[in-house]
Short mmCIF file of C-alpha atoms in Angstrom, two decimals:
data_model
loop_
_atom_site.label_atom_id
_atom_site.label_comp_id
_atom_site.label_asym_id
_atom_site.label_seq_id
_atom_site.Cartn_x
_atom_site.Cartn_y
_atom_site.Cartn_z
CA MET L 3 194.08 105.80 59.45
CA GLN L 4 192.44 105.21 62.13
CA GLU L 5 188.76 106.16 60.52
CA ILE L 6 190.25 104.10 57.57
CA SER L 7 189.76 101.66 60.23
CA LYS L 8 187.37 101.81 61.40
CA PHE L 9 185.57 101.94 58.08
CA THR L 10 187.40 98.71 56.74
CA ALA L 11 185.97 97.18 59.96
CA HIS L 12 182.39 98.30 59.12
CA ILE L 13 182.71 96.76 55.51
CA ILE L 14 183.81 93.06 56.74
CA GLN L 15 181.11 93.16 59.59
CA ILE L 16 178.62 93.39 56.54
CA PHE L 17 179.76 90.82 54.45
CA LEU L 18 180.11 88.79 57.86
CA ASP L 19 176.18 89.70 58.05
CA TRP L 20 174.71 89.08 54.86
CA PRO L 21 176.95 86.27 53.11
CA TYR L 22 175.23 86.36 50.24
CA LEU L 23 176.89 89.32 49.12
CA LYS L 24 180.13 87.44 50.12
CA ILE L 25 179.14 85.20 46.60
CA ILE L 26 177.47 87.78 44.93
CA PHE L 27 181.56 90.26 45.28
CA ALA L 28 182.51 86.91 44.15
CA LEU L 29 180.89 85.99 41.39
CA VAL L 30 181.12 90.56 40.00
CA VAL L 31 185.05 90.13 41.01
CA LEU L 32 185.08 86.63 38.44
CA THR L 33 183.40 87.95 35.57
CA ALA L 34 184.57 91.00 35.81
CA ILE L 35 188.17 89.18 35.73
CA TYR L 36 186.90 87.48 32.77
CA PHE L 37 186.05 89.97 29.95
CA LEU L 38 189.17 92.34 31.65
CA SER L 39 190.89 88.82 30.41
CA ARG L 40 189.26 88.20 27.83
CA LYS L 41 189.94 91.84 25.80
CA LEU L 42 193.34 91.35 27.15
CA PHE L 43 194.21 88.48 25.18
CA GLN L 44 193.04 88.71 22.14
CA LYS L 45 194.68 91.87 21.61
CA LEU L 46 197.89 90.18 22.45
CA LEU L 47 196.95 87.20 20.55
CA LEU L 48 195.01 87.84 17.86
CA PRO L 49 196.82 90.60 15.94
CA SER L 50 199.57 88.02 15.66
CA ILE L 51 198.62 85.25 15.27
CA GLU L 52 197.59 87.59 12.43
CA LYS L 53 200.56 88.55 10.42
CA ILE L 54 201.55 84.67 11.27
CA VAL L 55 198.36 83.82 8.33
CA VAL L 56 198.96 85.78 6.61
CA LYS L 57 202.29 85.32 6.25
CA SER L 58 202.49 82.48 5.48
CA GLU L 59 202.20 80.50 2.42
CA VAL L 60 199.63 77.30 3.21
CA LEU L 61 196.03 78.43 2.47
CA TRP L 62 193.99 75.89 5.61
CA ASP L 63 195.64 78.78 8.02
CA ASP L 64 193.05 81.25 6.16
CA HIS L 65 189.90 78.96 5.93
CA LEU L 66 191.02 78.97 9.97
CA TRP L 67 191.56 82.74 10.54
CA GLU L 68 188.12 82.77 8.25
CA LYS L 69 186.10 80.73 10.54
CA LYS L 70 187.44 82.25 13.49
CA ALA L 71 188.86 79.50 14.88
CA PHE L 72 191.29 80.79 16.01
CA PHE L 73 189.14 83.72 18.04
CA SER L 74 187.22 80.34 20.01
CA LEU L 75 190.52 79.24 21.20
CA VAL L 76 191.77 82.16 22.02
CA ASN L 77 188.54 83.03 24.24
CA ILE L 78 188.99 79.70 26.42
CA ILE L 79 192.22 81.07 28.48
CA PRO L 80 189.86 83.39 30.20
CA PHE L 81 188.09 81.48 31.16
CA LEU L 82 191.15 78.40 31.60
CA VAL L 83 192.10 83.17 33.64
CA ALA L 84 188.71 83.12 35.67
CA TYR L 85 189.10 78.64 37.02
CA GLY L 86 192.08 79.41 38.49
CA SER L 87 190.95 82.62 40.27
CA ALA L 88 188.22 80.65 41.64
CA GLY L 89 190.29 79.81 44.53
CA TRP L 90 190.13 83.61 45.57
CA PHE L 91 186.80 82.29 46.82
CA PRO L 92 186.04 79.80 49.00
CA GLU L 93 182.74 80.40 49.37
CA VAL L 94 182.24 80.05 45.25
CA GLU L 95 184.60 79.27 44.64
CA SER L 96 182.97 74.95 44.08
CA ALA L 97 180.54 75.68 42.63
CA VAL L 98 182.12 78.74 40.11
CA LYS L 99 184.88 75.83 39.03
CA VAL L 100 182.21 73.70 37.89
CA PHE L 101 180.43 76.50 36.15
CA ILE L 102 183.28 77.12 34.58
CA LYS L 103 184.15 73.34 33.73
CA GLY L 104 181.11 73.52 30.92
CA LEU L 105 181.13 76.61 29.40
CA ILE L 106 185.31 74.60 28.78
CA VAL L 107 183.62 72.18 27.13
CA LEU L 108 180.94 74.59 24.43
CA GLN L 109 183.44 76.76 23.89
CA LEU L 110 186.39 73.94 22.66
CA THR L 111 183.07 72.13 20.35
CA LEU L 112 182.43 75.80 19.56
CA THR L 113 186.32 75.76 18.03
CA ILE L 114 186.17 72.28 17.16
CA ASN L 115 182.93 73.62 15.17
CA ARG L 116 185.38 76.34 13.44
CA SER L 117 187.88 73.93 12.69
CA VAL L 118 185.98 71.43 10.38
CA ASN L 119 184.19 75.10 8.92
CA GLY L 120 187.73 76.16 7.84
CA PHE L 121 188.95 73.35 6.33
CA LEU L 122 185.58 72.18 4.87
CA GLY L 123 185.92 75.64 3.24
CA PHE L 124 190.02 74.31 1.80
CA TYR L 125 188.84 72.06 1.27
CA GLN L 126 185.84 73.50 -0.82
CA THR L 127 189.16 75.37 -3.51
CA LEU L 128 190.80 70.87 -4.19
CA SER L 129 189.66 69.58 -7.96
CA VAL L 130 188.65 66.39 -5.27
CA SER L 131 185.54 68.63 -3.53
CA LYS L 132 183.93 67.65 -6.98
CA LYS L 133 184.66 64.42 -7.30
CA ILE L 134 183.74 63.75 -3.41
CA PRO L 135 181.77 66.04 -1.36
CA ILE L 136 181.37 65.80 2.89
CA LYS L 137 179.84 68.81 3.81
CA SER L 138 177.34 65.94 4.75
CA TYR L 139 179.74 64.38 7.07
CA LEU L 140 180.90 67.04 8.60
CA GLN L 141 177.51 69.10 9.38
CA LEU L 142 176.42 65.55 10.41
CA GLY L 143 179.45 64.74 12.56
CA ASN L 144 179.38 68.61 13.53
CA MET L 145 175.55 68.33 15.49
CA ALA L 146 176.78 64.71 17.02
CA LEU L 147 179.86 66.29 18.17
CA TRP L 148 177.52 69.08 19.66
CA GLY L 149 175.04 66.11 21.36
CA LEU L 150 177.99 64.90 23.01
CA ALA L 151 179.11 68.32 23.70
CA VAL L 152 175.56 69.27 25.60
CA LEU L 153 175.80 65.91 27.69
CA ILE L 154 179.19 66.30 29.25
CA THR L 155 177.82 69.89 30.22
CA ALA L 156 174.85 69.38 31.40
CA SER L 157 176.49 66.04 33.33
CA THR L 158 179.20 68.74 34.12
CA TRP L 159 176.75 70.56 36.00
CA LEU L 160 174.01 68.13 37.74
CA GLY L 161 176.98 65.85 38.61
CA GLU L 162 175.47 63.60 37.61
CA SER L 163 177.65 60.38 34.87
CA PRO L 164 177.65 60.82 31.17
CA TRP L 165 175.51 57.50 31.94
CA PHE L 166 172.24 58.72 33.58
CA PHE L 167 171.63 60.91 30.22
CA LEU L 168 173.04 57.71 28.50
CA SER L 169 170.00 55.10 30.11
CA GLY L 170 167.21 56.79 29.35
CA VAL L 171 168.43 56.75 24.85
CA GLY L 172 166.40 53.55 24.49
CA ALA L 173 162.83 55.75 25.59
CA VAL L 174 163.28 59.42 23.60
CA MET L 175 164.61 56.92 20.69
CA ALA L 176 161.89 56.51 18.72
CA ILE L 177 161.33 60.65 18.86
CA LEU L 178 164.69 60.68 17.83
CA ILE L 179 163.69 59.89 14.52
CA LEU L 180 160.20 61.07 14.25
CA ALA L 181 162.26 64.28 14.63
CA PHE L 182 164.65 63.36 12.32
CA LYS L 183 163.80 61.51 9.70
CA ASP L 184 164.76 63.57 7.21
CA THR L 185 168.12 63.85 7.89
CA LEU L 186 168.16 59.98 8.85
CA LEU L 187 167.34 59.63 5.08
CA SER L 188 168.96 62.38 3.54
CA PHE L 189 172.32 60.60 6.00
CA ILE L 190 172.07 57.85 4.08
CA ALA L 191 171.22 59.02 0.89
CA GLY L 192 173.60 61.92 1.10
CA ILE L 193 175.93 57.60 1.47
CA GLN L 194 174.72 56.63 -1.66
CA ILE L 195 175.05 59.71 -4.03
CA ALA L 196 178.97 59.80 -2.73
CA THR L 197 179.87 55.76 -2.79
CA SER L 198 178.53 56.17 -5.76
CA GLU L 199 179.32 59.46 -7.30
CA LEU L 200 176.35 59.81 -8.16
CA VAL L 201 176.75 63.26 -8.17
CA SER L 202 179.20 65.74 -7.57
CA VAL L 203 179.17 69.84 -7.32
CA GLY L 204 179.96 71.26 -11.33
CA ASP L 205 177.31 68.32 -12.76
CA TRP L 206 174.80 68.98 -14.57
CA ILE L 207 171.83 67.30 -13.31
CA GLU L 208 168.32 67.87 -15.43
CA ALA L 209 165.43 66.42 -12.14
CA PRO L 210 162.51 66.97 -13.79
CA THR L 211 160.53 66.37 -10.92
CA PHE L 212 161.70 69.47 -9.49
CA LYS L 213 162.34 71.29 -12.36
CA ALA L 214 166.18 71.55 -11.79
CA ASN L 215 168.10 72.01 -14.98
CA GLY L 216 171.42 72.88 -15.05
CA TYR L 217 174.69 72.49 -12.79
CA VAL L 218 175.32 71.83 -9.30
CA ILE L 219 176.55 74.54 -6.18
CA ASP L 220 176.00 73.04 -3.95
CA ILE L 221 175.58 69.38 -1.61
CA SER L 222 175.23 69.93 1.96
CA LEU L 223 173.91 67.69 4.34
CA HIS L 224 169.88 68.16 3.96
CA GLN L 225 169.90 69.61 0.60
CA VAL L 226 170.90 68.95 -3.07
CA ILE L 227 170.95 72.90 -5.00
CA VAL L 228 171.06 73.45 -8.99
CA GLN L 229 171.38 76.46 -10.25
CA ASN L 230 169.67 76.77 -13.69
CA PHE L 231 170.14 78.14 -16.65
CA ASP L 232 167.90 80.37 -15.80
CA LYS L 233 170.07 81.68 -12.72
CA THR L 234 167.16 80.32 -11.02
CA THR L 235 167.13 78.11 -7.48
CA VAL L 236 166.02 74.59 -7.22
CA ALA L 237 166.73 72.44 -3.50
CA LEU L 238 165.90 69.26 -4.04
CA PRO L 239 166.27 67.12 -0.34
CA VAL L 240 169.33 65.02 -0.98
CA TYR L 241 166.95 61.76 -0.01
CA LYS L 242 163.96 63.02 -2.40
CA LEU L 243 166.79 63.53 -5.37
CA LEU L 244 167.26 59.30 -5.94
CA ASP L 245 163.30 58.71 -5.51
CA GLY L 246 162.31 60.37 -8.45
CA GLY L 247 165.78 60.13 -10.08
CA PHE L 248 167.87 62.48 -12.57
CA LYS L 249 169.66 62.60 -15.45
CA ASN L 250 174.05 63.02 -14.87
CA TRP L 251 175.21 64.76 -18.16
CA ARG L 252 178.75 64.43 -16.53
CA GLY L 253 179.98 61.71 -18.63
CA MET L 254 179.24 64.11 -22.10
CA THR L 255 181.08 67.07 -20.22
CA ASP L 256 183.57 64.64 -19.33
CA LEU L 257 184.28 63.34 -23.33
CA ASN L 258 183.98 66.48 -24.13
CA ARG L 259 181.94 65.35 -27.00
CA ARG L 260 177.88 66.34 -27.40
CA ARG L 261 175.40 64.08 -29.06
CA ILE L 262 173.55 65.19 -32.09
CA LYS L 263 170.30 63.81 -32.84
CA ARG L 264 167.65 65.20 -35.35
CA SER L 265 165.48 64.20 -38.01
CA ILE L 266 164.42 65.05 -41.55
CA PHE L 267 161.12 64.37 -42.62
CA VAL L 268 161.31 63.98 -45.64
CA ASP L 269 158.21 63.89 -47.73
CA GLN L 270 157.23 60.59 -48.60
CA LYS L 271 155.47 60.83 -52.37
CA THR L 272 158.63 62.86 -53.75
CA ILE L 273 161.09 59.73 -52.62
CA ASP L 274 161.33 57.66 -56.62
CA PRO L 275 163.48 55.90 -58.10
CA VAL L 276 167.13 57.72 -59.69
CA SER L 277 167.66 58.84 -63.04
CA GLU L 278 170.34 58.85 -65.02
CA GLU L 279 170.16 62.08 -65.37
CA LEU L 280 169.29 63.17 -61.41
CA ALA L 281 172.32 60.84 -61.86
CA GLN L 282 174.19 63.14 -63.40
CA ALA L 283 172.97 66.40 -62.41
CA LEU L 284 174.04 65.46 -58.41
CA ALA L 285 178.38 63.79 -59.47
CA THR L 286 178.04 67.17 -61.64
CA LYS L 287 177.91 69.33 -58.02
CA ASN L 288 179.37 66.96 -55.95
CA LEU L 289 176.70 65.29 -54.29
CA LEU L 290 177.11 62.05 -55.50
CA PHE L 291 179.00 59.07 -53.64
CA ASP L 292 178.68 54.94 -52.80
CA ASP L 293 177.35 53.05 -50.33
CA ASN L 294 180.75 53.44 -48.46
CA ALA L 295 180.22 57.10 -48.49
CA LYS L 296 183.12 58.19 -51.27
CA ALA L 297 182.40 60.25 -54.27
CA ILE L 298 181.32 59.10 -57.70
CA ASP L 299 182.45 60.12 -60.53
CA LEU L 300 180.79 61.72 -63.11
CA ASP L 301 181.63 58.75 -65.94
CA ASN L 302 180.86 56.13 -62.96
CA ALA L 303 177.47 57.84 -62.61
CA LYS L 304 175.24 55.28 -63.97
CA ILE L 305 172.69 53.55 -62.96
CA GLY L 306 173.94 49.78 -63.69
CA SER L 307 177.62 50.71 -63.17
CA GLU L 308 179.23 48.94 -60.62
CA GLN L 309 179.53 52.26 -57.55
CA LEU L 310 175.45 52.50 -59.13
CA ASP L 311 173.09 50.06 -57.96
CA VAL L 312 170.06 49.80 -60.13
CA ASP L 313 167.71 50.31 -57.49
CA VAL L 314 168.94 52.90 -56.20
CA SER L 315 166.19 55.85 -54.39
CA ASN L 316 166.84 59.01 -55.17
CA LEU L 317 166.32 59.20 -50.93
CA HIS L 318 169.06 56.38 -50.90
CA LEU L 319 171.98 58.80 -52.55
CA PHE L 320 171.20 61.36 -50.32
CA ARG L 321 171.66 58.97 -47.25
CA ASN L 322 174.97 58.09 -48.73
CA TRP L 323 175.69 62.13 -49.43
CA LEU L 324 174.77 62.46 -45.85
CA GLU L 325 176.40 59.96 -44.42
CA PHE L 326 179.67 61.68 -46.03
CA LEU L 327 178.40 65.09 -44.49
CA LEU L 328 178.86 63.38 -41.41
CA ARG L 329 181.75 61.42 -41.48
CA SER L 330 183.78 64.49 -43.61
CA ASN L 331 182.95 67.29 -40.92
CA GLN L 332 186.23 67.97 -39.54
CA LYS L 333 183.83 69.44 -36.12
CA LEU L 334 182.69 66.19 -35.58
CA SER L 335 183.92 62.70 -33.85
CA ASN L 336 184.43 59.32 -36.13
CA ASP L 337 185.33 58.08 -32.48
CA LEU L 338 182.07 57.29 -31.25
CA THR L 339 178.78 56.47 -33.05
CA LEU L 340 177.99 58.20 -36.60
CA LEU L 341 175.25 57.12 -38.71
CA VAL L 342 172.57 58.02 -40.48
CA ARG L 343 169.09 56.08 -40.55
CA GLU L 344 165.64 56.53 -41.76
CA LEU L 345 162.61 55.58 -38.34
CA ASP L 346 159.31 54.38 -39.47
CA PRO L 347 157.02 56.62 -41.08
CA THR L 348 154.96 59.12 -40.40
CA ALA L 349 151.87 61.00 -41.05
CA HIS L 350 154.42 63.89 -41.02
CA GLY L 351 157.26 61.80 -43.69
CA LEU L 352 159.56 59.53 -43.15
CA PRO L 353 162.42 60.92 -40.28
CA VAL L 354 165.88 60.56 -42.07
CA GLU L 355 168.02 61.34 -38.93
CA ILE L 356 171.73 61.92 -37.88
CA TYR L 357 173.26 60.38 -35.21
CA ALA L 358 176.77 61.87 -34.62
CA PHE L 359 178.84 63.52 -32.13
CA THR L 360 180.21 67.24 -31.77
CA LEU L 361 184.20 68.16 -31.29
CA THR L 362 182.97 70.00 -28.44
CA ALA L 363 180.45 70.04 -25.22
CA ASN L 364 180.65 73.91 -25.15
CA TRP L 365 177.21 74.59 -25.59
CA VAL L 366 176.35 77.88 -27.40
CA ALA L 367 179.27 76.39 -29.87
CA PHE L 368 177.27 72.85 -30.50
CA GLU L 369 174.28 74.51 -30.96
CA ARG L 370 176.34 76.50 -34.12
CA ILE L 371 177.71 73.46 -35.50
CA GLN L 372 173.71 71.33 -35.59
CA ALA L 373 172.74 74.46 -36.54
CA ASP L 374 174.87 74.90 -39.57
CA LEU L 375 174.90 71.60 -40.50
CA LEU L 376 171.12 71.38 -40.36
CA ASP L 377 171.23 74.73 -42.75
CA ASP L 378 173.90 72.84 -45.35
CA ILE L 379 171.50 69.64 -44.92
CA LEU L 380 168.00 71.61 -45.47
CA SER L 381 170.10 73.26 -48.49
CA LYS L 382 170.58 70.54 -50.32
CA ILE L 383 167.97 68.03 -50.56
CA SER L 384 165.91 69.50 -53.37
CA TYR L 385 169.56 68.49 -55.32
CA PHE L 386 167.97 65.10 -54.43
CA ASN L 387 164.29 65.82 -55.69
CA LEU L 388 162.83 65.35 -52.77
CA GLN L 389 160.83 67.92 -50.61
CA VAL L 390 161.36 68.46 -46.97
CA PHE L 391 157.22 67.52 -44.97
CA GLN L 392 155.21 69.63 -43.99
CA ILE L 393 151.37 71.34 -44.04
CA SER L 394 150.68 74.02 -45.80
CA GLY L 395 147.41 75.44 -45.80
CA LEU L 396 147.14 76.09 -42.07
CA PRO L 397 145.54 79.97 -41.85
CA LEU L 398 148.30 82.10 -39.83
CA ASP L 399 147.02 83.58 -36.14
CA ALA L 400 147.84 87.89 -35.28
CA GLU L 401 151.84 87.36 -34.83
CA GLY L 402 151.66 85.30 -38.64
CA ALA L 403 152.72 81.99 -36.92
CA ARG L 404 150.92 79.03 -38.10
CA ASN L 405 148.11 77.25 -35.75
#
């Protein structure tokens, strides 16, 4: 016992002779207390929190768990334990407590940041997130939060008021504006996009300047991510998206309608007045219609009759039949614009345009409806003694295509 007492007295004397050893010893002990308490509280609290999250019926806590918000929250406790234990070592108590205060501020900021990200993940599962994206605002809020946390931490460690640091903001504002020019411009553009609902996640947009043509899959503070139809992705700076201009097809998808706007180029040399023989032949094939797209029977298929004018042409009857074809098609909408019109003559014939909307916006179904319609038109145009203009006599290349 006497030897142990001598050894203890010797150790104490060393600490008295070498005060720096006291500081090192205190820091080692406090560091050990922090890591041991951290491990302890993680083992005790996190499994219980996980069980509560798994059993709960709400979804928002799952996103908080996924973003490790609860993990960061539990890690605040070891700092508080170390803060309370600092009183055991008067030599370092004041400095350690100041240091731990700054760390608590940063840890609390990390917890808030992860909680915000968890809320964003939950929000993006809601249908309203496609109409009102908030990711850019939350990102800007996180940036401001970290800036405030760094300011408070620095003022705590240096023992200065936060206003001391803010007094120099005016001097560095110009530098900050230059450094974060894109961020500021994107934030302002993001406000315009959100308030005007110009773009939402899931919208099909076209931005030729950026070679983007596909669906918006993400909107953040700095950029809009578009997945093209060839499965490539394009990142568009938010503020440049407004400058360059873009087309949003949301109206088409919301209405669930898609426009057909195609022209048949008729050889103008085949446009002639209608003979009674042609009118009879068309009536026999049920292709003869008046200006109201109503069928004309064989008895009235005569030039000069009430339903068939003297000056009518075969192109006129062709347009009447086209209008009937569109109006009778069960896959086209009669509530939206539906018409057949002639455009200005060209060197490649007279364009006869059909303009209608399908009852679906599905791309595959639309293409089939449009193809079937054009196939029907092209297969029957010869019944009207009309021909589609087509350049012939050109040499063929190696693959059989005309040059």
